PDB file of C-alpha atoms in Angstrom:
ATOM      1  CA  MET A  55      16.906   8.889 -10.666  1.00 40.00           C
ATOM      2  CA  SER A  56      18.200   7.709  -7.302  1.00 44.00           C
ATOM      3  CA  PHE A  57      17.934   9.753  -4.127  1.00 41.00           C
ATOM      4  CA  LEU A  58      21.582   9.154  -3.666  1.00 42.00           C
ATOM      5  CA  LYS A  59      22.303  10.927  -6.954  1.00 44.00           C
ATOM      6  CA  ILE A  60      20.236  14.064  -6.378  1.00 43.00           C
ATOM      7  CA  ALA A  61      22.396  17.154  -6.480  1.00 41.00           C
ATOM      8  CA  THR A  62      20.874  19.409  -3.859  1.00 44.00           C
ATOM      9  CA  PRO A  63      18.764  18.992  -0.741  1.00 40.00           C
ATOM     10  CA  ALA A  64      16.094  21.243  -2.236  1.00 45.00           C
ATOM     11  CA  GLN A  65      15.831  19.011  -5.285  1.00 50.00           C
ATOM     12  CA  ALA A  66      15.768  15.986  -3.067  1.00 42.00           C
ATOM     13  CA  ARG A  67      13.026  17.386  -0.880  1.00 40.00           C
ATOM     14  CA  ARG A  68      10.870  18.123  -3.928  1.00 44.00           C
ATOM     15  CA  PHE A  69      11.576  14.619  -5.201  1.00 43.00           C
ATOM     16  CA  PHE A  70      10.644  12.992  -1.896  1.00 40.00           C
ATOM     17  CA  LEU A  71       7.523  15.016  -1.332  1.00 37.00           C
ATOM     18  CA  ALA A  72       6.298  14.511  -4.851  1.00 41.00           C
ATOM     19  CA  ARG A  73       6.634  10.780  -4.521  1.00 41.00           C
ATOM     20  CA  SER A  74       5.853   9.960  -0.937  1.00 38.00           C
ATOM     21  CA  GLY A  75       3.036  12.297   0.096  1.00 36.00           C
ATOM     22  CA  LEU A  76       3.332  14.010   3.432  1.00 35.00           C
ATOM     23  CA  VAL A  77       0.468  12.704   5.485  1.00 37.00           C
ATOM     24  CA  LEU A  78      -2.049   9.931   5.639  1.00 41.00           C
ATOM     25  CA  SER A  79      -4.914  10.893   3.387  1.00 46.00           C
ATOM     26  CA  GLY A  80      -7.683  12.931   4.917  1.00 47.00           C
ATOM     27  CA  ALA A  81     -10.166  10.271   3.864  1.00 49.00           C
ATOM     28  CA  ALA A  82      -8.339   7.586   5.789  1.00 49.00           C
ATOM     29  CA  VAL A  83      -8.087   9.727   8.889  1.00 49.00           C
ATOM     30  CA  ALA A  84     -11.797  10.403   8.685  1.00 53.00           C
ATOM     31  CA  LEU A  85     -12.487   6.732   8.223  1.00 54.00           C
ATOM     32  CA  LEU A  86     -10.348   5.670  11.103  1.00 60.00           C
ATOM     33  CA  ALA A  87     -10.673   8.351  13.683  1.00 52.00           C
ATOM     34  CA  GLY A  88     -13.217  10.981  12.834  1.00 51.00           C
ATOM     35  CA  ARG A  89     -16.538   9.237  12.482  1.00 51.00           C
ATOM     36  CA  ASP A  90     -18.664   8.445  15.468  1.00 48.00           C
ATOM     37  CA  ALA A  91     -20.675   6.055  13.353  1.00 49.00           C
ATOM     38  CA  LEU A  92     -17.623   3.861  12.945  1.00 52.00           C
ATOM     39  CA  ALA A  93     -17.884   2.168  16.304  1.00 49.00           C
ATOM     40  CA  ALA A  94     -21.583   1.538  15.873  1.00 48.00           C
ATOM     41  CA  LYS A  95     -21.024  -0.043  12.457  1.00 53.00           C
ATOM     42  CA  SER A  96     -18.342  -2.438  13.474  1.00 47.00           C
ATOM     43  CA  GLY A  97     -19.548  -6.012  13.129  1.00 59.00           C
ATOM     44  CA  ASP A  98     -16.995  -7.713  15.341  1.00 75.00           C
ATOM     45  CA  LYS A  99     -15.385  -5.072  17.486  1.00 78.00           C
ATOM     46  CA  THR A 100     -13.190  -7.437  19.470  1.00 80.00           C
ATOM     47  CA  SER A 101     -11.706  -8.968  16.366  1.00 93.00           C
ATOM     48  CA  ASP A 102     -11.298  -5.610  14.633  1.00 96.00           C
ATOM     49  CA  THR A 103      -9.654  -4.179  17.733  1.00 96.00           C
ATOM     50  CA  LYS A 104      -7.216  -7.087  17.800  1.00 96.00           C
ATOM     51  CA  ILE A 105      -6.266  -6.493  14.160  1.00 97.00           C
ATOM     52  CA  LEU A 106      -5.828  -2.776  14.787  1.00 98.00           C
ATOM     53  CA  ASN A 107      -3.694  -3.429  17.862  1.00 97.00           C
ATOM     54  CA  THR A 108      -1.384  -5.759  15.940  1.00 97.00           C
ATOM     55  CA  ALA A 109      -1.030  -3.042  13.301  1.00 98.00           C
ATOM     56  CA  LEU A 110      -0.443  -0.420  15.986  1.00 98.00           C
ATOM     57  CA  ALA A 111       2.294  -2.512  17.596  1.00 98.00           C
ATOM     58  CA  ALA A 112       4.055  -2.790  14.235  1.00 98.00           C
ATOM     59  CA  GLU A 113       3.678   0.951  13.589  1.00 98.00           C
ATOM     60  CA  LEU A 114       5.146   1.783  17.002  1.00 98.00           C
ATOM     61  CA  GLU A 115       8.107  -0.461  16.272  1.00 98.00           C
ATOM     62  CA  ALA A 116       8.563   1.185  12.869  1.00 98.00           C
ATOM     63  CA  ILE A 117       8.662   4.611  14.544  1.00 98.00           C
ATOM     64  CA  ALA A 118      11.393   3.332  16.859  1.00 98.00           C
ATOM     65  CA  ALA A 119      13.277   1.766  13.949  1.00 98.00           C
ATOM     66  CA  TYR A 120      13.325   5.022  11.993  1.00 98.00           C
ATOM     67  CA  GLN A 121      14.523   6.776  15.146  1.00 98.00           C
ATOM     68  CA  VAL A 122      17.440   4.349  15.329  1.00 97.00           C
ATOM     69  CA  GLY A 123      18.174   5.020  11.672  1.00 97.00           C
ATOM     70  CA  ALA A 124      17.936   8.791  12.098  1.00 97.00           C
ATOM     71  CA  GLU A 125      20.242   8.749  15.123  1.00 97.00           C
ATOM     72  CA  SER A 126      22.707   6.258  13.677  1.00 96.00           C
ATOM     73  CA  GLY A 127      24.881   8.904  12.092  1.00 97.00           C
ATOM     74  CA  LEU A 128      24.869   6.793   8.945  1.00 98.00           C
ATOM     75  CA  LEU A 129      22.197   8.716   7.056  1.00 97.00           C
ATOM     76  CA  GLN A 130      23.210  11.758   5.107  1.00 96.00           C
ATOM     77  CA  LYS A 131      20.865  14.437   3.893  1.00 94.00           C
ATOM     78  CA  PRO A 132      18.639  14.114   1.922  1.00 94.00           C
ATOM     79  CA  VAL A 133      18.189  10.483   2.944  1.00 96.00           C
ATOM     80  CA  LEU A 134      17.950  11.559   6.572  1.00 97.00           C
ATOM     81  CA  ASP A 135      15.033  13.842   5.687  1.00 97.00           C
ATOM     82  CA  LEU A 136      13.399  10.920   3.949  1.00 96.00           C
ATOM     83  CA  ALA A 137      13.660   8.758   7.068  1.00 97.00           C
ATOM     84  CA  VAL A 138      12.204  11.490   9.253  1.00 98.00           C
ATOM     85  CA  THR A 139       9.344  12.039   6.799  1.00 98.00           C
ATOM     86  CA  PHE A 140       8.499   8.361   6.723  1.00 98.00           C
ATOM     87  CA  GLN A 141       8.727   8.171  10.497  1.00 98.00           C
ATOM     88  CA  GLY A 142       6.162  10.986  10.579  1.00 98.00           C
ATOM     89  CA  HIS A 143       3.827   8.892   8.448  1.00 98.00           C
ATOM     90  CA  HIS A 144       4.145   5.987  10.845  1.00 98.00           C
ATOM     91  CA  LYS A 145       3.409   8.330  13.744  1.00 98.00           C
ATOM     92  CA  ALA A 146       0.267   9.455  11.913  1.00 98.00           C
ATOM     93  CA  HIS A 147      -0.754   5.837  11.331  1.00 98.00           C
ATOM     94  CA  ALA A 148      -0.147   4.966  14.984  1.00 98.00           C
ATOM     95  CA  ASP A 149      -2.116   7.966  16.162  1.00 98.00           C
ATOM     96  CA  VAL A 150      -5.238   7.151  14.151  1.00 97.00           C
ATOM     97  CA  LEU A 151      -4.996   3.439  14.918  1.00 98.00           C
ATOM     98  CA  ALA A 152      -4.836   4.161  18.660  1.00 98.00           C
ATOM     99  CA  LYS A 153      -7.769   6.576  18.471  1.00 97.00           C
ATOM    100  CA  THR A 154      -9.818   4.070  16.498  1.00 96.00           C
ATOM    101  CA  ILE A 155      -9.109   1.279  18.984  1.00 97.00           C
ATOM    102  CA  GLN A 156     -10.289   3.552  21.781  1.00 96.00           C
ATOM    103  CA  LYS A 157     -13.365   4.519  19.782  1.00 95.00           C
ATOM    104  CA  LEU A 158     -14.184   0.849  19.418  1.00 95.00           C
ATOM    105  CA  GLY A 159     -13.923   0.421  23.180  1.00 95.00           C
ATOM    106  CA  GLY A 160     -10.558  -1.328  23.149  1.00 96.00           C
ATOM    107  CA  LYS A 161      -7.268  -0.561  24.818  1.00 97.00           C
ATOM    108  CA  ALA A 162      -4.502   0.538  22.510  1.00 98.00           C
ATOM    109  CA  VAL A 163      -1.137  -1.138  23.013  1.00 98.00           C
ATOM    110  CA  ALA A 164       1.644   1.163  24.170  1.00 98.00           C
ATOM    111  CA  ALA A 165       5.100   1.450  22.709  1.00 98.00           C
ATOM    112  CA  LYS A 166       7.643  -0.883  24.284  1.00 96.00           C
ATOM    113  CA  SER A 167      10.264   0.693  26.496  1.00 95.00           C
ATOM    114  CA  LYS A 168      12.913  -1.095  24.426  1.00 94.00           C
ATOM    115  CA  TYR A 169      13.006  -2.608  20.953  1.00 96.00           C
ATOM    116  CA  THR A 170      15.539  -4.995  19.520  1.00 95.00           C
ATOM    117  CA  PHE A 171      17.027  -4.061  16.172  1.00 96.00           C
ATOM    118  CA  PRO A 172      19.981  -5.560  14.318  1.00 95.00           C
ATOM    119  CA  VAL A 173      22.115  -2.475  14.921  1.00 96.00           C
ATOM    120  CA  GLU A 174      25.316  -4.500  14.708  1.00 96.00           C
ATOM    121  CA  LYS A 175      24.505  -5.157  11.054  1.00 96.00           C
ATOM    122  CA  LEU A 176      23.912  -1.491  10.206  1.00 97.00           C
ATOM    123  CA  LYS A 177      27.287  -0.218   9.039  1.00 97.00           C
ATOM    124  CA  SER A 178      26.348   2.094   6.196  1.00 98.00           C
ATOM    125  CA  GLN A 179      23.550   4.207   4.817  1.00 98.00           C
ATOM    126  CA  ALA A 180      22.669   1.412   2.417  1.00 98.00           C
ATOM    127  CA  ASP A 181      22.366  -1.033   5.330  1.00 98.00           C
ATOM    128  CA  VAL A 182      19.901   1.274   7.063  1.00 98.00           C
ATOM    129  CA  LEU A 183      17.916   1.778   3.872  1.00 98.00           C
ATOM    130  CA  ARG A 184      17.811  -1.970   3.248  1.00 98.00           C
ATOM    131  CA  PHE A 185      16.651  -2.598   6.806  1.00 97.00           C
ATOM    132  CA  ALA A 186      13.933   0.047   6.475  1.00 98.00           C
ATOM    133  CA  ALA A 187      12.886  -1.325   3.086  1.00 98.00           C
ATOM    134  CA  GLY A 188      12.450  -4.767   4.658  1.00 97.00           C
ATOM    135  CA  LEU A 189      10.219  -3.341   7.361  1.00 97.00           C
ATOM    136  CA  GLU A 190       8.145  -1.454   4.819  1.00 98.00           C
ATOM    137  CA  GLN A 191       7.796  -4.520   2.605  1.00 98.00           C
ATOM    138  CA  GLY A 192       6.622  -6.466   5.624  1.00 97.00           C
ATOM    139  CA  ALA A 193       4.179  -3.706   6.498  1.00 97.00           C
ATOM    140  CA  VAL A 194       2.668  -3.855   3.023  1.00 98.00           C
ATOM    141  CA  SER A 195       2.139  -7.592   3.401  1.00 98.00           C
ATOM    142  CA  ALA A 196       0.817  -7.248   6.929  1.00 97.00           C
ATOM    143  CA  TYR A 197      -1.824  -4.709   5.903  1.00 98.00           C
ATOM    144  CA  LEU A 198      -2.658  -6.749   2.826  1.00 98.00           C
ATOM    145  CA  GLY A 199      -3.203  -9.744   5.089  1.00 98.00           C
ATOM    146  CA  ALA A 200      -5.349  -7.697   7.461  1.00 97.00           C
ATOM    147  CA  VAL A 201      -7.610  -6.008   4.924  1.00 98.00           C
ATOM    148  CA  PRO A 202      -9.876  -9.039   4.341  1.00 97.00           C
ATOM    149  CA  LEU A 203     -10.180  -9.813   8.050  1.00 97.00           C
ATOM    150  CA  PHE A 204     -11.949  -6.695   9.280  1.00 97.00           C
ATOM    151  CA  GLY A 205     -15.623  -7.028  10.137  1.00 95.00           C
ATOM    152  CA  ASN A 206     -16.070  -3.353   9.349  1.00 95.00           C
ATOM    153  CA  ARG A 207     -15.397  -2.640   5.691  1.00 95.00           C
ATOM    154  CA  ASP A 208     -14.573   0.988   6.440  1.00 95.00           C
ATOM    155  CA  LEU A 209     -11.634  -0.289   8.452  1.00 96.00           C
ATOM    156  CA  SER A 210     -10.569  -2.440   5.497  1.00 97.00           C
ATOM    157  CA  LYS A 211     -10.622   0.631   3.316  1.00 96.00           C
ATOM    158  CA  ALA A 212      -8.633   2.649   5.820  1.00 96.00           C
ATOM    159  CA  ALA A 213      -6.091  -0.163   6.219  1.00 97.00           C
ATOM    160  CA  ALA A 214      -5.761  -0.263   2.441  1.00 98.00           C
ATOM    161  CA  SER A 215      -5.023   3.461   2.516  1.00 97.00           C
ATOM    162  CA  ILE A 216      -2.183   2.858   4.968  1.00 98.00           C
ATOM    163  CA  LEU A 217      -1.024  -0.082   2.829  1.00 98.00           C
ATOM    164  CA  GLY A 218      -0.703   2.298  -0.104  1.00 98.00           C
ATOM    165  CA  ASP A 219       1.445   4.635   1.947  1.00 98.00           C
ATOM    166  CA  GLU A 220       3.703   1.790   3.118  1.00 98.00           C
ATOM    167  CA  ALA A 221       4.036   0.589  -0.465  1.00 98.00           C
ATOM    168  CA  MET A 222       5.211   4.044  -1.500  1.00 98.00           C
ATOM    169  CA  HIS A 223       7.779   3.998   1.302  1.00 98.00           C
ATOM    170  CA  TRP A 224       9.017   0.613   0.152  1.00 98.00           C
ATOM    171  CA  ALA A 225       9.273   1.755  -3.460  1.00 98.00           C
ATOM    172  CA  VAL A 226      11.112   4.958  -2.574  1.00 98.00           C
ATOM    173  CA  LEU A 227      13.572   3.076  -0.353  1.00 98.00           C
ATOM    174  CA  ARG A 228      14.210   0.536  -3.113  1.00 98.00           C
ATOM    175  CA  GLN A 229      14.804   3.415  -5.505  1.00 97.00           C
ATOM    176  CA  ALA A 230      17.251   4.954  -3.057  1.00 96.00           C
ATOM    177  CA  LEU A 231      19.110   1.634  -2.969  1.00 97.00           C
ATOM    178  CA  GLY A 232      19.361   1.595  -6.740  1.00 97.00           C
ATOM    179  CA  GLU A 233      16.887  -1.281  -7.037  1.00 98.00           C
ATOM    180  CA  ALA A 234      13.808  -1.435  -9.222  1.00 98.00           C
ATOM    181  CA  PRO A 235      11.340   0.616  -7.183  1.00 98.00           C
ATOM    182  CA  VAL A 236       8.352  -1.488  -8.151  1.00 97.00           C
ATOM    183  CA  PRO A 237       9.557  -5.060  -8.534  1.00 96.00           C
ATOM    184  CA  SER A 238       6.292  -6.587  -9.709  1.00 96.00           C
ATOM    185  CA  ALA A 239       2.743  -5.857 -10.767  1.00 97.00           C
ATOM    186  CA  PHE A 240       1.292  -7.147  -7.500  1.00 97.00           C
ATOM    187  CA  VAL A 241       2.251  -7.050  -3.855  1.00 96.00           C
ATOM    188  CA  SER A 242       1.796 -10.123  -1.703  1.00 95.00           C
TER     189      SER A 242
ATOM    190  CA  MET B  88      -7.867 -36.155   1.995  1.00 48.00           C
ATOM    191  CA  SER B  89      -8.229 -37.043  -1.668  1.00 52.00           C
ATOM    192  CA  ILE B  90      -5.497 -38.817  -3.608  1.00 54.00           C
ATOM    193  CA  LEU B  91      -5.104 -35.668  -5.693  1.00 51.00           C
ATOM    194  CA  ALA B  92      -4.614 -33.526  -2.601  1.00 54.00           C
ATOM    195  CA  VAL B  93      -2.073 -35.970  -1.184  1.00 52.00           C
ATOM    196  CA  ALA B  94      -0.202 -35.982  -4.473  1.00 52.00           C
ATOM    197  CA  PHE B  95      -0.246 -32.193  -4.589  1.00 51.00           C
ATOM    198  CA  ALA B  96       0.978 -31.897  -1.026  1.00 54.00           C
ATOM    199  CA  ALA B  97       3.750 -34.397  -1.713  1.00 52.00           C
ATOM    200  CA  SER B  98       4.718 -32.498  -4.848  1.00 52.00           C
ATOM    201  CA  ALA B  99       4.821 -29.193  -2.965  1.00 51.00           C
ATOM    202  CA  ALA B 100       6.980 -30.747  -0.262  1.00 51.00           C
ATOM    203  CA  THR B 101       9.524 -32.208  -2.673  1.00 63.00           C
ATOM    204  CA  ALA B 102       9.726 -29.002  -4.674  1.00 82.00           C
ATOM    205  CA  ALA B 103      10.176 -26.783  -1.643  1.00 95.00           C
ATOM    206  CA  ASP B 104      12.738 -24.098  -2.381  1.00 97.00           C
ATOM    207  CA  PRO B 105      14.257 -22.261   0.593  1.00 97.00           C
ATOM    208  CA  GLU B 106      15.552 -19.480  -1.668  1.00 97.00           C
ATOM    209  CA  LYS B 107      12.016 -18.736  -2.776  1.00 97.00           C
ATOM    210  CA  GLY B 108      10.994 -19.121   0.827  1.00 98.00           C
ATOM    211  CA  LYS B 109      13.441 -16.413   1.802  1.00 97.00           C
ATOM    212  CA  GLU B 110      11.683 -14.020  -0.575  1.00 96.00           C
ATOM    213  CA  ILE B 111       8.319 -15.012   0.832  1.00 97.00           C
ATOM    214  CA  TYR B 112       9.667 -14.426   4.330  1.00 98.00           C
ATOM    215  CA  GLY B 113       9.850 -10.750   3.355  1.00 97.00           C
ATOM    216  CA  ARG B 114       6.092 -10.687   3.962  1.00 97.00           C
ATOM    217  CA  CYS B 115       6.703 -11.551   7.596  1.00 97.00           C
ATOM    218  CA  LEU B 116       9.146  -8.735   8.287  1.00 96.00           C
ATOM    219  CA  ALA B 117       6.656  -6.232   9.648  1.00 95.00           C
ATOM    220  CA  CYS B 118       6.284  -8.377  12.740  1.00 97.00           C
ATOM    221  CA  HIS B 119       8.874 -11.150  12.842  1.00 97.00           C
ATOM    222  CA  ALA B 120      12.611 -11.711  12.835  1.00 97.00           C
ATOM    223  CA  LEU B 121      14.564 -14.920  12.901  1.00 97.00           C
ATOM    224  CA  GLU B 122      16.682 -14.251  15.939  1.00 96.00           C
ATOM    225  CA  TYR B 123      14.741 -11.889  18.188  1.00 96.00           C
ATOM    226  CA  ASP B 124      11.209 -11.169  19.297  1.00 97.00           C
ATOM    227  CA  ARG B 125       9.294  -8.310  17.736  1.00 97.00           C
ATOM    228  CA  VAL B 126       5.526  -7.870  17.396  1.00 97.00           C
ATOM    229  CA  GLY B 127       5.642 -11.613  16.801  1.00 97.00           C
ATOM    230  CA  PRO B 128       8.010 -14.139  18.368  1.00 98.00           C
ATOM    231  CA  ARG B 129      11.377 -15.141  16.939  1.00 97.00           C
ATOM    232  CA  HIS B 130      11.491 -17.954  14.399  1.00 98.00           C
ATOM    233  CA  CYS B 131      14.802 -19.548  15.260  1.00 97.00           C
ATOM    234  CA  GLY B 132      14.109 -22.635  17.332  1.00 97.00           C
ATOM    235  CA  LEU B 133      10.596 -22.884  15.939  1.00 97.00           C
ATOM    236  CA  PHE B 134      10.611 -26.522  14.898  1.00 97.00           C
ATOM    237  CA  GLY B 135       9.698 -28.761  17.808  1.00 97.00           C
ATOM    238  CA  ARG B 136       8.753 -25.768  19.923  1.00 97.00           C
ATOM    239  CA  ARG B 137       5.393 -25.668  21.603  1.00 98.00           C
ATOM    240  CA  ALA B 138       3.302 -22.697  20.432  1.00 98.00           C
ATOM    241  CA  GLY B 139       3.191 -19.864  22.916  1.00 97.00           C
ATOM    242  CA  SER B 140       6.319 -20.935  24.735  1.00 97.00           C
ATOM    243  CA  VAL B 141       9.041 -18.383  23.944  1.00 97.00           C
ATOM    244  CA  LYS B 142      10.031 -17.011  27.310  1.00 96.00           C
ATOM    245  CA  GLY B 143       9.187 -13.369  27.832  1.00 94.00           C
ATOM    246  CA  PHE B 144       7.010 -13.047  24.755  1.00 97.00           C
ATOM    247  CA  ALA B 145       3.436 -11.850  25.354  1.00 95.00           C
ATOM    248  CA  TYR B 146       1.333 -14.351  23.403  1.00 97.00           C
ATOM    249  CA  SER B 147      -2.412 -14.279  22.988  1.00 97.00           C
ATOM    250  CA  GLU B 148      -4.324 -16.532  25.325  1.00 97.00           C
ATOM    251  CA  ALA B 149      -5.488 -18.443  22.251  1.00 97.00           C
ATOM    252  CA  MET B 150      -1.936 -19.262  21.161  1.00 98.00           C
ATOM    253  CA  ARG B 151      -0.829 -20.216  24.664  1.00 97.00           C
ATOM    254  CA  ARG B 152      -3.704 -22.675  24.909  1.00 97.00           C
ATOM    255  CA  SER B 153      -3.441 -24.019  21.371  1.00 98.00           C
ATOM    256  CA  LYS B 154      -1.323 -27.061  22.326  1.00 97.00           C
ATOM    257  CA  ILE B 155       0.315 -26.842  18.924  1.00 98.00           C
ATOM    258  CA  VAL B 156       3.840 -28.130  18.508  1.00 98.00           C
ATOM    259  CA  TRP B 157       5.400 -26.543  15.448  1.00 98.00           C
ATOM    260  CA  ASN B 158       6.417 -28.867  12.653  1.00 98.00           C
ATOM    261  CA  GLU B 159       5.957 -28.848   8.876  1.00 97.00           C
ATOM    262  CA  GLU B 160       2.392 -30.017   9.134  1.00 98.00           C
ATOM    263  CA  THR B 161       1.199 -27.698  11.903  1.00 98.00           C
ATOM    264  CA  LEU B 162       2.981 -24.739  10.358  1.00 98.00           C
ATOM    265  CA  ASP B 163       1.424 -25.469   6.980  1.00 98.00           C
ATOM    266  CA  ARG B 164      -2.035 -25.549   8.507  1.00 98.00           C
ATOM    267  CA  PHE B 165      -1.447 -22.395  10.543  1.00 98.00           C
ATOM    268  CA  LEU B 166       0.142 -20.364   7.763  1.00 98.00           C
ATOM    269  CA  ALA B 167      -2.724 -21.164   5.392  1.00 98.00           C
ATOM    270  CA  ASN B 168      -5.057 -19.130   7.583  1.00 97.00           C
ATOM    271  CA  PRO B 169      -3.802 -18.160  11.040  1.00 97.00           C
ATOM    272  CA  PRO B 170      -7.068 -16.730  12.439  1.00 96.00           C
ATOM    273  CA  LYS B 171      -8.938 -19.848  11.327  1.00 96.00           C
ATOM    274  CA  ALA B 172      -6.308 -22.235  12.665  1.00 97.00           C
ATOM    275  CA  VAL B 173      -6.055 -20.490  16.032  1.00 97.00           C
ATOM    276  CA  PRO B 174      -9.112 -18.288  16.596  1.00 96.00           C
ATOM    277  CA  GLY B 175      -8.092 -15.378  18.772  1.00 95.00           C
ATOM    278  CA  THR B 176      -4.457 -15.348  17.671  1.00 97.00           C
ATOM    279  CA  ALA B 177      -2.771 -11.971  17.602  1.00 96.00           C
ATOM    280  CA  MET B 178      -1.428 -12.898  14.160  1.00 97.00           C
ATOM    281  CA  THR B 179      -4.231 -11.102  12.376  1.00 97.00           C
ATOM    282  CA  TYR B 180      -3.027 -11.984   8.919  1.00 97.00           C
ATOM    283  CA  ALA B 181      -5.065 -13.739   6.246  1.00 97.00           C
ATOM    284  CA  GLY B 182      -2.262 -16.198   5.571  1.00 97.00           C
ATOM    285  CA  VAL B 183      -0.378 -17.686   2.664  1.00 98.00           C
ATOM    286  CA  PRO B 184      -3.028 -19.468   0.602  1.00 97.00           C
ATOM    287  CA  ASP B 185      -0.648 -20.998  -1.936  1.00 97.00           C
ATOM    288  CA  ALA B 186       0.553 -24.445  -0.788  1.00 97.00           C
ATOM    289  CA  THR B 187       3.786 -24.236  -2.768  1.00 97.00           C
ATOM    290  CA  GLU B 188       4.612 -20.867  -1.246  1.00 98.00           C
ATOM    291  CA  ARG B 189       3.939 -22.253   2.211  1.00 98.00           C
ATOM    292  CA  ALA B 190       6.219 -25.210   1.506  1.00 98.00           C
ATOM    293  CA  ASP B 191       8.960 -22.844   0.313  1.00 98.00           C
ATOM    294  CA  LEU B 192       8.520 -20.654   3.369  1.00 98.00           C
ATOM    295  CA  ILE B 193       8.673 -23.622   5.722  1.00 98.00           C
ATOM    296  CA  ALA B 194      11.775 -24.919   3.910  1.00 98.00           C
ATOM    297  CA  TYR B 195      13.420 -21.530   4.464  1.00 98.00           C
ATOM    298  CA  LEU B 196      12.463 -21.432   8.131  1.00 98.00           C
ATOM    299  CA  LYS B 197      13.924 -24.909   8.594  1.00 96.00           C
ATOM    300  CA  GLN B 198      17.338 -23.940   7.310  1.00 95.00           C
ATOM    301  CA  ALA B 199      17.549 -20.239   8.167  1.00 95.00           C
ATOM    302  CA  CYS B 200      18.878 -20.634  11.694  1.00 88.00           C
ATOM    303  CA  LYS B 201      21.280 -23.511  11.095  1.00 81.00           C
TER     304      LYS B 201
END
């Protein structure tokens, strides 16, 4: 079933929520932001902070990108609801990443005052979905590439939790585009 | 470098497929774009460019001081393991370990902005 073929918003909302999950898992939040022991355990805080800040910068850009999509006038309900839900996930990721960076003694990067997006290429709902899917695919790869670099294995686990969420976003967006939601057995 | 490694590298270079590289470039899309700066710098104009030199982009100190000039060889080395190639880089990504995939990716980057 494609999102674009769902009959009613209520059906669509149930479909989205069942497949995407509403928030970052409680375990990941605890791992990232809620444990005082985290900072003490970190093997290489500077390096871990750098990884987290790169992830935070990407999350902040994703939040801005979904805002552009939501305000484009190109997204119709229920796809618009989907974009707002996913943006909420990215806000949750950014929030815990920033708190964790601070807990580790680092300075969290701030959102840019202006982002560049290929708005001239976004002419339809499908264009916006394809653009968002590309960002989510990239996010999956970025987290996958970060997981083995953390000195603190709890951070690796938490990053993997976010990776899972981004992968669900990517799959749902592909589904909405009428593409195979899960194109292969592995992500890379 | 062993004869086998040279032969493998040569094979990867000759077989480089920009279409496959375009798919692999999908992994870069959380942070990079071809034509504009994002979390990472733009890729158009990469070849022959000195690392850390895109005007207005906030590079890590490590990248600014790396003295790398981007070409097939330096890109291949960097993409294999960015944090190892340039310790302190903001590109906190484990890299593309597969030599053929790197060759495809580099082939794509070479032709993407033409």
